[in-house]
XYZ file of C-alpha atoms in Angstrom:
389
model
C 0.000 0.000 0.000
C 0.983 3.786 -1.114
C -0.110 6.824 1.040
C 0.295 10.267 -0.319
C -1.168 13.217 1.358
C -0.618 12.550 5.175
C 2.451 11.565 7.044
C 2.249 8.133 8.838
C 3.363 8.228 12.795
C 2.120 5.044 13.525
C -0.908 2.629 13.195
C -4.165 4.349 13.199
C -2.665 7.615 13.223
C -1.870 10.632 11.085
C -0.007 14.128 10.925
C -1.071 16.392 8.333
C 0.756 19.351 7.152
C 0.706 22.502 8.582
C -1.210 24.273 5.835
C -4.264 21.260 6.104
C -4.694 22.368 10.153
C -8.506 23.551 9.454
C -9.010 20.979 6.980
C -12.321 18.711 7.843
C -10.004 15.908 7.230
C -8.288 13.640 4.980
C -10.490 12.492 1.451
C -9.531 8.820 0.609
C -8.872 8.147 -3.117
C -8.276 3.877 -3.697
C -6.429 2.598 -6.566
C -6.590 -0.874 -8.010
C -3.991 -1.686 -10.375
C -1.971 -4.683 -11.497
C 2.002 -3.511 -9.945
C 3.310 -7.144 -10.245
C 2.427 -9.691 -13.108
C 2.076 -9.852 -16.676
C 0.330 -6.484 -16.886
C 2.648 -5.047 -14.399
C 3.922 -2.248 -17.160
C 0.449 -1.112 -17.412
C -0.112 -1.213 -13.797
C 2.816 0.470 -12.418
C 2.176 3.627 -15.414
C -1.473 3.651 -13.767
C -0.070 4.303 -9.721
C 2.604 6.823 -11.433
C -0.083 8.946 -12.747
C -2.524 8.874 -9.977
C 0.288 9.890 -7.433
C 1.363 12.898 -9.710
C -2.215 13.850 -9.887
C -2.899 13.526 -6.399
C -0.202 15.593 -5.592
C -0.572 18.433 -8.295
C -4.253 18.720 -6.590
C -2.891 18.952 -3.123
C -0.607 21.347 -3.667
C -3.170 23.490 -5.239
C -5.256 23.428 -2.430
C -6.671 19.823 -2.132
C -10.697 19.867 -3.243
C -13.117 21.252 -0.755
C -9.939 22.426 1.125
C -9.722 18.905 1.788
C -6.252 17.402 1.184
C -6.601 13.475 -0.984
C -4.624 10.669 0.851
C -4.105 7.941 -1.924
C -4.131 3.811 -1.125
C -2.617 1.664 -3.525
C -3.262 -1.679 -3.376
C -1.678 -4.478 -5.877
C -4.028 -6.353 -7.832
C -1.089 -8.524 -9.532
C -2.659 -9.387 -12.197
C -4.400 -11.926 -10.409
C -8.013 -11.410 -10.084
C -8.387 -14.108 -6.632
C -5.405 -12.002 -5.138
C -7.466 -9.003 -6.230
C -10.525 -9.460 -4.711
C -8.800 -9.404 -1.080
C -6.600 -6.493 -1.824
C -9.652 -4.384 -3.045
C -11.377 -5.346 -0.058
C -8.827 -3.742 1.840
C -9.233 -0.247 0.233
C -13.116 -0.572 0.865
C -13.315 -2.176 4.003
C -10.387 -1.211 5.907
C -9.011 2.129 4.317
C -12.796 3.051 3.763
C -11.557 5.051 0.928
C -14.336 7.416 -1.012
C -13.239 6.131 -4.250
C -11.717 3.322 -6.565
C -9.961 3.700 -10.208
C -8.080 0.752 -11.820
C -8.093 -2.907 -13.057
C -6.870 -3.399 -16.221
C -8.266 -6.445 -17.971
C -12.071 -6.689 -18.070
C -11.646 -9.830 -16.049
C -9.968 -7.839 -13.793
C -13.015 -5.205 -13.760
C -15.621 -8.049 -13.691
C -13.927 -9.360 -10.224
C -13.189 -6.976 -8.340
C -16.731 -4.508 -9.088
C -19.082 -6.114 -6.850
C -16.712 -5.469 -3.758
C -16.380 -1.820 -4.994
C -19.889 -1.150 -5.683
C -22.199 -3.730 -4.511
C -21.196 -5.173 -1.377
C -18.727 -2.163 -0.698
C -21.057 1.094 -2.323
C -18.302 2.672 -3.105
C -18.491 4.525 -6.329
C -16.059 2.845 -9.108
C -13.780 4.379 -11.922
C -12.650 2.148 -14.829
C -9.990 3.664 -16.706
C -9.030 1.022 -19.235
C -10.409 0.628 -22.901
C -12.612 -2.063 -23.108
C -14.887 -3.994 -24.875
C -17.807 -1.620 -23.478
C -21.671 -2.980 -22.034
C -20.579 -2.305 -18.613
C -23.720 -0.271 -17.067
C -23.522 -1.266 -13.712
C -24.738 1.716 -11.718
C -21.784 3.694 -10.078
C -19.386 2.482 -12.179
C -17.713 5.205 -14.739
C -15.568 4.306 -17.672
C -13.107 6.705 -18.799
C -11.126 4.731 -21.195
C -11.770 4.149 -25.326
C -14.717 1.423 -26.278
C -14.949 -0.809 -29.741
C -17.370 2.237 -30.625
C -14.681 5.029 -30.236
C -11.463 2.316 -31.763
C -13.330 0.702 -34.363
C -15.459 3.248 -36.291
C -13.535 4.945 -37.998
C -9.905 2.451 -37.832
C -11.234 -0.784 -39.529
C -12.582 1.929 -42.712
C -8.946 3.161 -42.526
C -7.618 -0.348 -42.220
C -9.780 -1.620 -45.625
C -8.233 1.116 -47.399
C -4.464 1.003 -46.579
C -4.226 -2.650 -45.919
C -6.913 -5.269 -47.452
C -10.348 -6.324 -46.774
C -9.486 -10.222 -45.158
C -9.182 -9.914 -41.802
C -7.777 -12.347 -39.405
C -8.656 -11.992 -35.581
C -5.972 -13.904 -33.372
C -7.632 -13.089 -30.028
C -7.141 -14.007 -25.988
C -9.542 -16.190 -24.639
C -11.565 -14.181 -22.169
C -13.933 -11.632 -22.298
C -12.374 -8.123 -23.693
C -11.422 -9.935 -27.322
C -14.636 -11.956 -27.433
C -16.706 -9.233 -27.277
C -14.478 -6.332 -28.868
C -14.512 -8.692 -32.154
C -17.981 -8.795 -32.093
C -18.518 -5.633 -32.897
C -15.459 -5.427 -34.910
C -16.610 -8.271 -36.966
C -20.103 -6.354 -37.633
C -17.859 -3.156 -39.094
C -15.499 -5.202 -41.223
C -18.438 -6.484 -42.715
C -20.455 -3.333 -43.336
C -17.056 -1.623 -44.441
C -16.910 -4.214 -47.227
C -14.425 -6.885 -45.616
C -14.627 -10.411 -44.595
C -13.203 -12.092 -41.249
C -11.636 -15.237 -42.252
C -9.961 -16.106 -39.134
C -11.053 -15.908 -35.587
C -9.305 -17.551 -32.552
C -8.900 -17.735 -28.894
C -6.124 -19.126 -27.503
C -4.869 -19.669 -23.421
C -3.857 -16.025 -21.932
C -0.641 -17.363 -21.306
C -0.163 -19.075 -24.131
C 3.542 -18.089 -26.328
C 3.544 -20.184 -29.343
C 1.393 -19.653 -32.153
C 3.435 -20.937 -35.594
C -0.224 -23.075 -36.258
C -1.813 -19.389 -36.249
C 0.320 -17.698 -38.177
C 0.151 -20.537 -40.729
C -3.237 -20.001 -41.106
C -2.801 -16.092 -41.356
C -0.281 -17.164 -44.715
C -2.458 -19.203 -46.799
C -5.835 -17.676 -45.970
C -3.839 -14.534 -47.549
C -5.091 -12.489 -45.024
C -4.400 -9.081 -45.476
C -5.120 -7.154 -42.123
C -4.093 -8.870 -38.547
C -6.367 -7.465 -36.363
C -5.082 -8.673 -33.056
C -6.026 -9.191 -29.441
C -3.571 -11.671 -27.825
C -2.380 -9.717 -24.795
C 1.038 -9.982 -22.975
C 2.875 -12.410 -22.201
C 1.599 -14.092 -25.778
C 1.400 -10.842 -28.108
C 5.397 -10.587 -28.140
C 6.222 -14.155 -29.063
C 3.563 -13.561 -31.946
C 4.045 -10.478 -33.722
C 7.622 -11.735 -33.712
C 6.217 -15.485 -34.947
C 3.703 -13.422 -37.505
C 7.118 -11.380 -38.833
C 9.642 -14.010 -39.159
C 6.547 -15.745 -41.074
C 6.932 -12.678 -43.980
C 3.401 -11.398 -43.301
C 5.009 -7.413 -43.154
C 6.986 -8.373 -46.157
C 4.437 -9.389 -48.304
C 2.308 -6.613 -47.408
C -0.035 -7.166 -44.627
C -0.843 -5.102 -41.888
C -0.932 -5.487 -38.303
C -3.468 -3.643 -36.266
C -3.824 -3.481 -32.489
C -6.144 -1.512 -30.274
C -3.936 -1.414 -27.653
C -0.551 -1.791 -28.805
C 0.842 1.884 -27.200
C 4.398 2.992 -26.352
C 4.528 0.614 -23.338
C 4.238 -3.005 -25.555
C 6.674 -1.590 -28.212
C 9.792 -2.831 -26.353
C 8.092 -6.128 -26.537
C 9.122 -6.626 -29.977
C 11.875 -5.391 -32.146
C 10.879 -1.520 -33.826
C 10.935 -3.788 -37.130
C 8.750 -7.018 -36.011
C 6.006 -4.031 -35.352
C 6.696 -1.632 -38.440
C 3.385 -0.524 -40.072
C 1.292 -1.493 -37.016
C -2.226 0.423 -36.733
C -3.930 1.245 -33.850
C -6.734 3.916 -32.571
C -6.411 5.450 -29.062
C -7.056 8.620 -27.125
C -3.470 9.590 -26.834
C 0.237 9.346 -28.491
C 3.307 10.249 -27.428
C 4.221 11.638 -30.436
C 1.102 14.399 -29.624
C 3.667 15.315 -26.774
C 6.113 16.322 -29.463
C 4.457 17.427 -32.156
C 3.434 21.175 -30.563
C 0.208 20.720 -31.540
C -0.979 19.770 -27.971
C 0.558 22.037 -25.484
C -1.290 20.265 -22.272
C -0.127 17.079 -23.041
C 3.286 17.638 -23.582
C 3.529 19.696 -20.426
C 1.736 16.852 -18.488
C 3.671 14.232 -20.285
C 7.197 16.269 -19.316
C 6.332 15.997 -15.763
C 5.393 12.054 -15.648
C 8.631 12.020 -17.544
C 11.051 14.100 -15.234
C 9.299 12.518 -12.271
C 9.077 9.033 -13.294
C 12.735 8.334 -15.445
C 12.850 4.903 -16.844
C 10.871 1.828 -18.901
C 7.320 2.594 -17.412
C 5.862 5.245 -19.678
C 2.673 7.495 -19.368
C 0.387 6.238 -22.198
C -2.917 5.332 -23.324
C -3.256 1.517 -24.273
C -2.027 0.877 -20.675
C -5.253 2.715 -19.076
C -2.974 5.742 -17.520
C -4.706 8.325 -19.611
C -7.738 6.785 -18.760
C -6.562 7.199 -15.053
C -5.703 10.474 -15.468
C -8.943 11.669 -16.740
C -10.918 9.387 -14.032
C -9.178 11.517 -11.581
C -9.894 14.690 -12.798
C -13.581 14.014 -13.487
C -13.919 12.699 -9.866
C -12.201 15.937 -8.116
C -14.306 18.342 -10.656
C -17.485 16.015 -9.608
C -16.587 16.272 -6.047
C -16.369 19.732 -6.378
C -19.552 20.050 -7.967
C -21.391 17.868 -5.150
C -19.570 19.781 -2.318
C -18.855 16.438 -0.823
C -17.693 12.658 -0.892
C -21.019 11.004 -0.451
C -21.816 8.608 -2.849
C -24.860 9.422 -4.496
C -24.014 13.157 -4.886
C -20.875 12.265 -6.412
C -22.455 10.300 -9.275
C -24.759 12.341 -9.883
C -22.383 14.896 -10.554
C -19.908 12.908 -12.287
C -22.844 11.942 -14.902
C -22.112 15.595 -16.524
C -18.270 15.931 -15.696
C -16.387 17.659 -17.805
C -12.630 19.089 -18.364
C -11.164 21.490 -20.881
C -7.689 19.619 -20.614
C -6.665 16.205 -20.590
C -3.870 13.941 -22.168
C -5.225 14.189 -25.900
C -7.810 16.798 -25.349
C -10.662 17.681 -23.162
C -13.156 14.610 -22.041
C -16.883 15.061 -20.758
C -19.410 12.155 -19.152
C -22.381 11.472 -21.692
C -25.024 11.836 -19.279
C -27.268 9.232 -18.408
C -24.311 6.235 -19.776
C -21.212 6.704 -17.762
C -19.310 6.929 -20.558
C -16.420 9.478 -21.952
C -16.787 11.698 -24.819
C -12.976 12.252 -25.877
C -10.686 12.553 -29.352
C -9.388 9.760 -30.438
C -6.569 9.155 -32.915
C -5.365 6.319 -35.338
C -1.338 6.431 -35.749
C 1.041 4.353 -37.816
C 4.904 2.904 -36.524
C 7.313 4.122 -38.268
C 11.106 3.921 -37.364
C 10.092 2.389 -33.498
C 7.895 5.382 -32.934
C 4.161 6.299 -33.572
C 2.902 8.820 -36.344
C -0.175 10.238 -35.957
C -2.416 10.155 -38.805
C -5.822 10.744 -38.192
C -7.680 13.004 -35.369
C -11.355 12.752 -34.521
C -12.949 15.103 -32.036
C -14.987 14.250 -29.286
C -15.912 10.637 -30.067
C -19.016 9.337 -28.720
C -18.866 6.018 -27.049
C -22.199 4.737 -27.923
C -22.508 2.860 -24.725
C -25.393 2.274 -22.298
């Protein structure tokens, strides 16, 4: 567990900085997120974020004058060690809120602690495979809505229309390819493969096989870590770059790329709500101020990016505090209600707002191409709708 916002002096008791003397007391902000494991990359870019946030707000005067202490618990990308962990934050810590999980499993375990049995109000900040309506629950990450639209059009047109979906075997890719299936076809392509192999599966030279003499020409792919190294390396060594295919994934963000060689990954596709290369472009001054402090603060392999749920984080946070602000206190009900509307100008890739009524983020969303090791941005939409709930 991580504490930021209070000094510990002991079991049970805390000193608070001078300038919080007045202060009604401590608010209690929970975070769920996978620090060990497979998904530990993603995990440990989610805490980063949520501590630099929490501190940026306390030094600007907390919310309600009301300094944020932050418990972080480690779901280790294990959903039975999860459960027990999140448990903690609700039970024990009796925090006011909880943001993280990574994998919809993840999500789908640990929810009822949050918000049924622990009514505590729950933000998701991952992209997902959407349909999660649960009340109190708030997504803040991308759904197959916001990725799909408007890349498997793109992906038609600068790649082929046979598509071949090498997938994970648990809920995100089963459902995500459901929809993604329905826009191939309307866009005027044809799925030829789908599979779902073991999540920890690593060898896949049957798969890629197939992916040769179907002649597929777009890999649209969901196989997650540890698997999705050991195949796009499997898929290059095959030829499929070489001949011309193209490799798409959703998620596939500046984190993954050091799973694979920058030439294993060359011309891969994918749609999110931030890039790093927005950061140097100039063309988004927020971000690359925001992405200059995660970088000066947190120096090393775990970046600040999108497919790894930390913008999603980022923007949870910031909806909560201007929802909080809104309600003029932590309780439950007033929160949500005021979250439903949340909005904020600024925001890793642009400004963000709640669609009323579905719990779901409005935000820009942008398809970019690897070139080189690095991402190009190609394409910008504005304000996506989710089209969830």
């Amino acid at each position: 567990m991580w504490m930021s916002g209070a000094i510990a002096t002991g079991v049970g008791s805390w000193v608070l900085p001078a300038k919080w003397a007045n202060a009604k007391g401590p608010i209690k902000v929970g975070i769920a997120t996978d620090l060990t494991g497979p998904i530990g990359f993603a995990g440990n870019a989610n805490a980063n974020i949520a501590k630099l946030v929490v501190e940026q707000i306390n030094a600007d005067g907390g919310v309600l004058g009301q300094p944020i202490e932050l418990y972080i618990e480690d779901t280790a990308s294990n959903e039975s060690v999860a459960v027990g962990n999140v448990r903690k934050l609700v039970q024990r810590d009796r925090v006011d809120v909880v943001l993280g999980g990574i994998t919809s499993s993840m999500r789908n375990a640990i929810k009822d602690a949050i918000v049924g049995r622990g009514r505590t109000l729950y933000l998701y900040p991952q992209l997902y495979e959407g349909r999660e309506c649960t009340p109190y629950i708030f997504c803040t990450g991308p759904t197959p809505a916001q990725q799909c639209d408007e890349l498997i059009p793109w992906l038609i047109q600068n790649g082929g229309k046979r598509f071949a979906f090498p997938s994970a075997n648990y809920v995100w890719p089963h459902v995500l390819n459901e929809y993604a299936r329905k826009v191939v076809e309307d866009s005027g392509g044809e799925v030829v493969l789908e599979e779902y192999y073991p999540l920890d599966q690593v060898e896949y030279s049957a798969t890629v096989n197939k992916i040769m003499n179907e002649n597929v020409d777009v890999v649209f792919n969901t196989v997650i870590p540890p698997g999705v190294g050991p195949f796009i390396k499997q898929l290059y060594e095959a030829g499929f770059q070489q001949r011309g295919g193209r490799l798409s994934c959703v998620y596939y963000d500046e984190n993954t790329v050091n799973l694979n060689a920058a030439h294993e990954w060359e011309g891969l596709a994918s749609c999110l709500d931030y890039f790093r290369a927005l950061s140097r472009s100039g063309e988004d001054p927020f971000s690359a101020k925001l992405q200059a402090a995660y970088d000066e603060r947190y120096k090393g392999d775990v970046l600040f990016t999108a497919g790894s749920a930390a913008t999603g984080m980022y923007r949870g946070l910031k909806l909560w505090e201007a929802a909080v602000s809104e309600a003029g206190g932590v309780e439950r009900d007033d929160v949500a209600a005021a979250l439903d509307h949340a909005k904020i100008s600024q925001g890793p890739g642009g400004p963000a707002e709640m669609v009323p009524g579905k719990r779901h983020c409005r935000m820009n969303m942008y398809i970019a191409v690897a070139k080189g090791g690095e991402y190009e941005v190609i394409s910008r939409s504005e304000m996506v709708d989710p089209k969830e709930c």
